[in-house]
XYZ file of C-alpha atoms in Angstrom:
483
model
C 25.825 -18.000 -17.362
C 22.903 -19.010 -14.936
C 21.887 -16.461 -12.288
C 22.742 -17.352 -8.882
C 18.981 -16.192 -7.838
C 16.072 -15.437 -9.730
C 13.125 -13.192 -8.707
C 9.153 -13.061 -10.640
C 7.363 -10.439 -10.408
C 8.864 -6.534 -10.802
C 6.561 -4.923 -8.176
C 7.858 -2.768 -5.029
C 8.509 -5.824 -3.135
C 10.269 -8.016 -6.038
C 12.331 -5.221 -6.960
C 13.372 -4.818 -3.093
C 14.637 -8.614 -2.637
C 16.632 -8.448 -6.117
C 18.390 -5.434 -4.608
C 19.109 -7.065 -1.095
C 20.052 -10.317 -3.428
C 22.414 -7.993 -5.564
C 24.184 -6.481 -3.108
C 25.441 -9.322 -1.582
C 27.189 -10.026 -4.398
C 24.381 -12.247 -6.352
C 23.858 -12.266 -10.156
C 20.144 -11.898 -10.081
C 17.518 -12.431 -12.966
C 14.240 -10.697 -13.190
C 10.912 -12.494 -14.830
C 8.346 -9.558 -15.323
C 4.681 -10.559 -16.952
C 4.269 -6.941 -18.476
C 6.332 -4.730 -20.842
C 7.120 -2.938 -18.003
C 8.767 -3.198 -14.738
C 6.974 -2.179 -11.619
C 3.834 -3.692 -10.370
C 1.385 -1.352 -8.432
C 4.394 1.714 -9.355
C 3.458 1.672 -13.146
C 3.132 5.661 -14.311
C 1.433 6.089 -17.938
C -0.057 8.623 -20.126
C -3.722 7.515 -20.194
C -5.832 10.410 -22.369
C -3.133 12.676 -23.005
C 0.727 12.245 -23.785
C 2.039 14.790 -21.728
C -0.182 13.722 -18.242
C 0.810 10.675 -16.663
C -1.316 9.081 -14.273
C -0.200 6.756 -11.791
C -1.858 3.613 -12.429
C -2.240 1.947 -8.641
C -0.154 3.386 -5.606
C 0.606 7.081 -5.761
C 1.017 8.338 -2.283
C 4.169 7.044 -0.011
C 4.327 7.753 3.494
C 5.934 4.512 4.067
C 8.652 4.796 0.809
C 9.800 7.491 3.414
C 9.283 5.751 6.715
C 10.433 2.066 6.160
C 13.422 0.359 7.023
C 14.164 -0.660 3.563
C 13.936 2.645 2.245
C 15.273 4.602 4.903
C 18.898 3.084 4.341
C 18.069 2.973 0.032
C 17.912 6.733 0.854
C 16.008 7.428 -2.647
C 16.588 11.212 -2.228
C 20.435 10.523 -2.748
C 19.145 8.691 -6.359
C 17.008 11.401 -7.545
C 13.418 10.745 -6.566
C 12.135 13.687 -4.763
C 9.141 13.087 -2.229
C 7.037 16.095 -2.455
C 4.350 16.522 0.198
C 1.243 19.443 0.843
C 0.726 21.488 4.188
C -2.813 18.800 4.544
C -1.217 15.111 4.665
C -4.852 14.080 4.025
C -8.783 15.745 4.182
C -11.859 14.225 5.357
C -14.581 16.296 3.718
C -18.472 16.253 5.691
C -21.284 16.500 3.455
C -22.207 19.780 5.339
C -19.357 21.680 3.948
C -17.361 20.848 7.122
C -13.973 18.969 6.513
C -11.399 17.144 8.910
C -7.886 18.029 7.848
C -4.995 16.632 9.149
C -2.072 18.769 8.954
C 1.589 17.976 8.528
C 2.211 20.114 11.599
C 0.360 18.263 14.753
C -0.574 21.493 16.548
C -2.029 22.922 13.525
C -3.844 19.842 13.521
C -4.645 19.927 16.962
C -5.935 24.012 16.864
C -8.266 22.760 13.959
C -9.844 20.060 15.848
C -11.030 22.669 18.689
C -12.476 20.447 21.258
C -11.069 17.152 20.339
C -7.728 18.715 19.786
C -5.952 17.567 23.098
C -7.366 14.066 22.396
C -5.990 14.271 18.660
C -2.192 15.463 20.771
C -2.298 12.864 23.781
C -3.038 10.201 20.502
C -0.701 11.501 18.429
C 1.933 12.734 20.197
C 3.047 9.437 21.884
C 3.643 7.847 19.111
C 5.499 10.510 16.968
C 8.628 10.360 19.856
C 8.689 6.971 19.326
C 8.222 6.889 15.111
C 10.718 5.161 14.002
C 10.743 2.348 16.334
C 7.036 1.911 15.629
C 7.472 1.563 12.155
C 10.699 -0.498 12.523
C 8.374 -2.899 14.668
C 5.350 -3.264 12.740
C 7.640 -3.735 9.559
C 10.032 -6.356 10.885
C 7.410 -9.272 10.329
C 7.102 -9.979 14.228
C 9.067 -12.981 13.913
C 11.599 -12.317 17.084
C 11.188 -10.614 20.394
C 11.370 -6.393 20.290
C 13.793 -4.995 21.957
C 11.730 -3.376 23.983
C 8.082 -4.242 25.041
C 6.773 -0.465 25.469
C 6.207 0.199 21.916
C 4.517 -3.138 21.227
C 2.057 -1.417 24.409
C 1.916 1.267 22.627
C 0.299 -0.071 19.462
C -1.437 -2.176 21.486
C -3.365 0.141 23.998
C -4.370 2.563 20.340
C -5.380 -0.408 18.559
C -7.832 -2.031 21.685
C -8.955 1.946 21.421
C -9.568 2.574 17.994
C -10.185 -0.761 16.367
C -12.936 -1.990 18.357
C -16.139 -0.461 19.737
C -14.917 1.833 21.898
C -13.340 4.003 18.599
C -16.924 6.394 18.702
C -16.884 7.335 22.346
C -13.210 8.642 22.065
C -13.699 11.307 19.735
C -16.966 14.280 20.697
C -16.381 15.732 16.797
C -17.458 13.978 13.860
C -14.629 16.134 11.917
C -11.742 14.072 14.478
C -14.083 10.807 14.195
C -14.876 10.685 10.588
C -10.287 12.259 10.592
C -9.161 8.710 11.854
C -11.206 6.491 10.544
C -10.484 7.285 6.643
C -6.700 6.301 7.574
C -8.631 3.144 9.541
C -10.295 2.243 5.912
C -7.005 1.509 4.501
C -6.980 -1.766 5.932
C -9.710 -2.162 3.057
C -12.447 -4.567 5.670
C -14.384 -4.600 8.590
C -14.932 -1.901 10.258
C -13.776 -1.517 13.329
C -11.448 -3.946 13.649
C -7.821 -4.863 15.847
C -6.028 -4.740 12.055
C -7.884 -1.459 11.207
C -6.571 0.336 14.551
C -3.228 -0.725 13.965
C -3.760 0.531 9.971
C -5.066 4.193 11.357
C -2.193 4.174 13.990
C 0.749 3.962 11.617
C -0.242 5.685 9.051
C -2.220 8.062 11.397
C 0.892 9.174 13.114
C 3.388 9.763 9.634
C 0.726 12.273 8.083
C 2.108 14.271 10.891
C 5.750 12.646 10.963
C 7.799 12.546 7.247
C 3.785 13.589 5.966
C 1.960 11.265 3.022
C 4.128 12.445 -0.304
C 4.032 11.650 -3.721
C 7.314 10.915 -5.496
C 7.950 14.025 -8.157
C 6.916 13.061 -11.915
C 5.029 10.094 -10.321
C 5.566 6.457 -9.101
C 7.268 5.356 -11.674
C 10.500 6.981 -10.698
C 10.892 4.715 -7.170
C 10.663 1.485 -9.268
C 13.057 3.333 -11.845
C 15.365 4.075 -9.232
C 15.259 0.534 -7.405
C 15.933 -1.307 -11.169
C 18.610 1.150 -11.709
C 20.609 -0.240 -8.442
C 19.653 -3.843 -9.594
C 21.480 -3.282 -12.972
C 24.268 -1.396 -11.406
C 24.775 -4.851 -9.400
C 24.744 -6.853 -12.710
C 20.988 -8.120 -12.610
C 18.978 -8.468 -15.600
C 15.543 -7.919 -16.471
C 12.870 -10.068 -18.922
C 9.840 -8.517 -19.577
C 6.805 -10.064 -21.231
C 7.859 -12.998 -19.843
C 4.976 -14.692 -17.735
C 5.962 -17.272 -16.021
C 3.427 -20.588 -16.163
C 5.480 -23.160 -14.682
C 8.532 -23.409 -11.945
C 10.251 -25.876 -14.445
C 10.224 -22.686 -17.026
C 12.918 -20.087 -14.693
C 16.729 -21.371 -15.377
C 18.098 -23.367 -12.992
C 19.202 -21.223 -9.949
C 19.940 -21.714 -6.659
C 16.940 -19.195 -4.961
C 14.082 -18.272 -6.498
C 11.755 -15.388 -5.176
C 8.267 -15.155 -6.142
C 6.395 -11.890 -6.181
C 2.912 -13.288 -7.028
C -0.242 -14.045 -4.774
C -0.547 -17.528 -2.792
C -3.393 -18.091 -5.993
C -0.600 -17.783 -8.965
C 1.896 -19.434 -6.902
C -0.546 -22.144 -6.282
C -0.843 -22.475 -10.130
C 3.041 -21.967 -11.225
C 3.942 -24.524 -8.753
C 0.963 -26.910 -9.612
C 1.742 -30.573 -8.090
C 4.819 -29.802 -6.709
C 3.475 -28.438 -3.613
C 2.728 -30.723 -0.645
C -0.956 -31.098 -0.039
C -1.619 -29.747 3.526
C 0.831 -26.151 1.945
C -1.604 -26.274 -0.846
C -4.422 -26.672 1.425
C -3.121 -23.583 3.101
C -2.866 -21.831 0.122
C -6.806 -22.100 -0.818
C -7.705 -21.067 2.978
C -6.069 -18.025 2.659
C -8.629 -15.159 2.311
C -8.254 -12.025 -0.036
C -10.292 -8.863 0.728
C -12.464 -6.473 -0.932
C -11.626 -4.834 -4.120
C -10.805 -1.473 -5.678
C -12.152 -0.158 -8.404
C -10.809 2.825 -9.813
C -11.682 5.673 -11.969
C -8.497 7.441 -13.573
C -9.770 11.575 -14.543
C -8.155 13.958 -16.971
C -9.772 16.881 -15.765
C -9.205 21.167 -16.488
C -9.097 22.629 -13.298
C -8.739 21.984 -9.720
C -11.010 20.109 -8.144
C -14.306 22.666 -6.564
C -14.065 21.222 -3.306
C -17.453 22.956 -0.652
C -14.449 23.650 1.617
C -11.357 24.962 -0.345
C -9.350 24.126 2.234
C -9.447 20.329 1.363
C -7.424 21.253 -1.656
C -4.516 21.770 0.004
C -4.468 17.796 0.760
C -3.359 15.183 -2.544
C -5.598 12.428 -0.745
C -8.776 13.127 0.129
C -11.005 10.234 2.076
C -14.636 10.609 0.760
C -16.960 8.238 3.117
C -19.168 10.687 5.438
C -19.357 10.087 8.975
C -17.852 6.984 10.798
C -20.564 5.226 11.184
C -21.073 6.061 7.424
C -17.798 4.522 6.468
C -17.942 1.449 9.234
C -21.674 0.828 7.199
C -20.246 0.932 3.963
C -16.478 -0.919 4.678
C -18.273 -3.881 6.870
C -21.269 -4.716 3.975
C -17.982 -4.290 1.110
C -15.647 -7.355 3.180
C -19.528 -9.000 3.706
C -19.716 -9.107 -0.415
C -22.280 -6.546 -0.415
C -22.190 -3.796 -3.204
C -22.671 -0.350 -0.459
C -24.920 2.443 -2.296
C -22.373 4.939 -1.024
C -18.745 3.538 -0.823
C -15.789 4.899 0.862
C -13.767 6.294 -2.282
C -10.093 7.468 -1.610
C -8.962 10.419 -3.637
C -5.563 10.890 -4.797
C -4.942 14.937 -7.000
C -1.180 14.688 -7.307
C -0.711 18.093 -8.764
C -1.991 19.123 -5.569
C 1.737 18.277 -4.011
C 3.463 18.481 -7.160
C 2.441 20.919 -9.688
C 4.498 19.611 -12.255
C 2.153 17.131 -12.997
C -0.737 19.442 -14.725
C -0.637 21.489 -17.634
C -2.682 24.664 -18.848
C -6.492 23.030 -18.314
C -5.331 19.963 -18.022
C -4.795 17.696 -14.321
C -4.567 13.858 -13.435
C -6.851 12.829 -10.532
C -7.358 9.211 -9.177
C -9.792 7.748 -6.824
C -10.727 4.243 -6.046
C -14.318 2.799 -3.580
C -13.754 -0.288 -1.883
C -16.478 -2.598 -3.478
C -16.294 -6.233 -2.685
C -13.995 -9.156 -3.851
C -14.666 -9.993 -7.609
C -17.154 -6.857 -8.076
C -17.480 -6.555 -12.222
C -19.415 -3.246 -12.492
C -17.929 -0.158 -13.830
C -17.185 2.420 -10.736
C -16.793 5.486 -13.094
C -20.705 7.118 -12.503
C -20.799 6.287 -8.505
C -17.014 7.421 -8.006
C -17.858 10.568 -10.000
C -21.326 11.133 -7.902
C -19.387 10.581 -4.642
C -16.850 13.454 -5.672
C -19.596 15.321 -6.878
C -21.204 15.245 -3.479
C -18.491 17.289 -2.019
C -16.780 19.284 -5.174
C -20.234 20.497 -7.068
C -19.179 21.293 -10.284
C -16.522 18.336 -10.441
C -18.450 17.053 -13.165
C -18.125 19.725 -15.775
C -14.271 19.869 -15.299
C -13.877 16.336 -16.176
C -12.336 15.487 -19.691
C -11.982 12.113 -19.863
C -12.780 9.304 -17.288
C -11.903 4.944 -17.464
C -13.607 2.993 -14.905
C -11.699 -0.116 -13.860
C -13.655 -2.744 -12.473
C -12.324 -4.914 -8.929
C -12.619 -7.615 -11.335
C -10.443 -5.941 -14.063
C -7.919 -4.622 -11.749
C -6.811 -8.561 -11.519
C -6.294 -8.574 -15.117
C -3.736 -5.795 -14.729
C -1.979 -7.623 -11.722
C -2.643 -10.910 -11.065
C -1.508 -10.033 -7.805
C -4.463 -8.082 -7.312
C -6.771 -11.144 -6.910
C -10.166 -10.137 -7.093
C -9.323 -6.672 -7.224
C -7.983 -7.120 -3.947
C -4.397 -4.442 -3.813
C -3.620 -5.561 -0.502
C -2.604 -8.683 -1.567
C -5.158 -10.457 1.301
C -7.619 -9.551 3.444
C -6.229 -7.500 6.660
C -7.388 -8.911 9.326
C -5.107 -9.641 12.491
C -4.275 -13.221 11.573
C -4.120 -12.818 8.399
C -1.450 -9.837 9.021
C 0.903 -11.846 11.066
C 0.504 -15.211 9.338
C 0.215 -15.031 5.809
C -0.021 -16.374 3.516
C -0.192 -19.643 5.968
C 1.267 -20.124 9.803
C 4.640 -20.419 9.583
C 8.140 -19.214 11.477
C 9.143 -18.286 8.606
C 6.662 -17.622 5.861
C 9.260 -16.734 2.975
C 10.392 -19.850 3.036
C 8.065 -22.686 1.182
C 8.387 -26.517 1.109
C 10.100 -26.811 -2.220
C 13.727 -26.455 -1.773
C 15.008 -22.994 -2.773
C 11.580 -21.408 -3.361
C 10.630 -18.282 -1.254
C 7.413 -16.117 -1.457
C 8.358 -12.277 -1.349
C 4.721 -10.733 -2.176
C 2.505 -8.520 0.070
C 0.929 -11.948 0.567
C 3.625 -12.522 3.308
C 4.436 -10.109 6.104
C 4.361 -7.175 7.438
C 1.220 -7.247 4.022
C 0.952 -4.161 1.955
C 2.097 -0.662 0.743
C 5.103 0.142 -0.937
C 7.378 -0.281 2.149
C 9.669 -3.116 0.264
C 10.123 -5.125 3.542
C 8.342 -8.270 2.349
C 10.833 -8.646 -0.484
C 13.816 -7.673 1.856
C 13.339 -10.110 4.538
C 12.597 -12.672 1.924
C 15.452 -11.818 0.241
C 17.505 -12.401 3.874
C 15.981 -15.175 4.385
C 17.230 -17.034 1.086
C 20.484 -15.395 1.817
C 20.939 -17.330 5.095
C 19.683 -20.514 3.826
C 20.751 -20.767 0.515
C 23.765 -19.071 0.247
C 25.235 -18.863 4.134
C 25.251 -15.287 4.253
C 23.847 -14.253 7.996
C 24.535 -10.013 7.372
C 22.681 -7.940 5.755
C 24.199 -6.474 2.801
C 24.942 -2.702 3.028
C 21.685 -1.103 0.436
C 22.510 2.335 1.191
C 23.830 4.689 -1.697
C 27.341 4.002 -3.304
């Protein structure tokens, strides 16, 4: 029997549009590239069978905050988020370290002077969290309810995204605090999309906190597929897809790949000012990654950084604004902002006697081929002397490798496309509605369209509505919430 939609690609996003497609009654299909569902929430034993490592994302403040997942609810299907008393750390070179606390007056005491500032930033925009979210999630294709949150955003993100972002701050521990979440955004630095970056995810460390899911990424995709199947879809993996004319005939189809692949799976079919489109859209600097099997905690100069699972290593903020500006300029910085991820940190389960997993990834630029493993190592060394003698094992992974292991990762690039403000609100080209493309029945549901990366799920959700109301007449969203 043919499906009545089909959906490539297996990452957060794909998976979240062949749930939305499945509950509304659709027999759904599933193309995956890989042996394994997934995407960017792969989890794999690397150097040792009984430590998995999480091979991209790892840390979900918005698998908690988002629309989509709020009403998936994945506590009710088993996947516990488990978060540490430090959302984050921002370690100095001089053994001083920014931490951001789950608990905003903690936060605030640390911060001493620029603790009121930290509170009259932060404090706003907690009371009005989950329409914040809810707005910068929802693709900005129709009016807000209300305009005060919109001037919200807006006033932070004319603060801290443009010049003014040094002057607000008199501590470089507050400074150096808010602009590792700014460096997220993966580009220029400072910048509008930057603010907006370090305003969301700013305001969650200290709202539902930055967890990791227990046992590792994995488990959300696990639980996502698990709903999908439950609905009567069906999964193909090691099936890459080369050509449109390949799928079975169905009456949607939902692509989770980058405007590039869908560019190439399409080929002629496309018309030529779309395509043209396509090849002006602009993907940002890469990541390159260095996965650790280490035997002990990491020896942080300030032990109190251990009590974060991500750790921002990039100095001061003019430091990081040096190194994140030359990186989206295509120039290789000597000292790059490197984001740390020690998941046993939140969830202990994931160690063993003398044996840990630890991540961490420097933005380099697009296409970089050189092995990260000795500067990410010297970076972490910087601030944890004696990391070097507890690590194991180490594998580098290239920006320009990190395409070979998704092809959605062009360049190395896991945001799917550069972040800048255009490029956040129309991608992957200006359109009302960019699921929709100009072949008939063909939607884009990657973090290539909006509201852009992290595993939040909306970009395959309101692609997934959007098919629903063209394709198949159905104008309500289907009910995603547990059974």
């Amino acid at each position: 029997m043919e499906p009545d939609a089909i959906v490539v690609g297996t990452g957060p996003n794909g998976l979240a549009a062949a749930v939305t497609l499945g509950r509304a009654g659709l027999k759904v299909a599933l193309y995956e590239a890989r042996e394994t569902i997934g995407g960017g929430l792969r989890t794999e034993s690397l150097f040792d069978s009984e430590i998995e490592h999480d091979l991209c994302s790892a840390v979900h403040p918005m698998a908690v905050a988002s629309p989509f997942f709020r009403r998936f609810d994945l506590a009710s299907r088993g996947v516990t988020m488990l978060s540490t008393p430090v959302s984050y750390a921002h370690p100095l070179k001089d053994g001083r370290a920014g931490l951001a606390y789950r608990d905003l007056e903690a936060t605030c005491e640390h911060l001493g002077p620029d603790g009121e500032r930290w509170r009259r930033l932060m404090q706003p925009l907690l009371e009005r969290s989950q329409e914040l979210v809810d707005f910068i999630l929802s693709g900005q294709r129709s009016l807000p309810r209300s305009l005060s949150v919109p001037a919200l955003l807006a006033s932070r993100m004319l603060v801290h995204g443009t010049a003014l972002a040094p002057r607000h701050f008199s501590t470089e521990e507050a400074r150096s605090l808010l602009t590792g979440v700014a460096a997220h955004a993966v580009g220029r630095l400072p910048s509008l999309a930057s603010g907006a970056v370090a305003v969301l995810l700013g305001h969650l460390a200290h709202a539902g906190g930055w967890p990791v899911p227990e046992s590792g990424s994995a488990r959300i995709a696990d639980a996502l597929a698990a709903d999908i199947v439950a609905c009567g879809g069906t999964f193909h993996t090691s099936h890459h897809v080369t050509r449109l004319e390949e799928l079975p005939r169905a009456k949607a189809v939902l692509l989770d790949v980058s405007p590039k692949a869908f560019a190439r799976i399409a080929a002629d079919r496309l018309p030529l000012r779309y395509r043209r489109g396509l090849a002006r859209f602009r993907y940002g600097p890469a990541a390159a990654k260095v996965d650790f099997l280490v035997s002990e905690p990491i020896p942080w100069a300030n032990p109190a950084v251990g009590q974060a699972a991500t750790v921002h290593l990039g100095g001061t903020q003019a430091e990081m604004y040096r190194a994140e500006t030359a990186a989206a300029a295509g120039i290789r910085p000597e000292e790059p902002f490197v984001l740390l991820v020690d998941p046993a940190a939140a969830d202990p389960g994931r160690a063993r006697a003398g044996r840990r997993p630890v991540w961490a990834y420097a933005h380099v630029p697009n296409g970089d081929a050189v092995d990260p493993a000795a500067t990410v190592t010297a970076c972490i060394e910087r601030y944890a002397p004696g990391f070097t003698d507890t690590v194991i094992h180490r594998r580098g992974i290239s920006g320009a490798q990190y395409e070979e292991y998704n092809p959605n990762y062009v360049g190395g690039d896991i945001g799917g496309g550069a972040m800048t403000l255009w490029q956040s609100l129309m991608r992957p080209v200006p359109r009302f509605d960019p699921y929709r493309t100009p072949l008939h029945g063909v939607y884009l549901c990657s973090a290539s369209t909006p509201p852009g990366p992290s595993v939040h799920g909306m970009s395959g959700h309101l692609a997934a509505l959007s098919a629903l109301r063209r394709e198949f007449g159905v104008h309500a969203a289907p009910d995603i919430g547990p059974r």
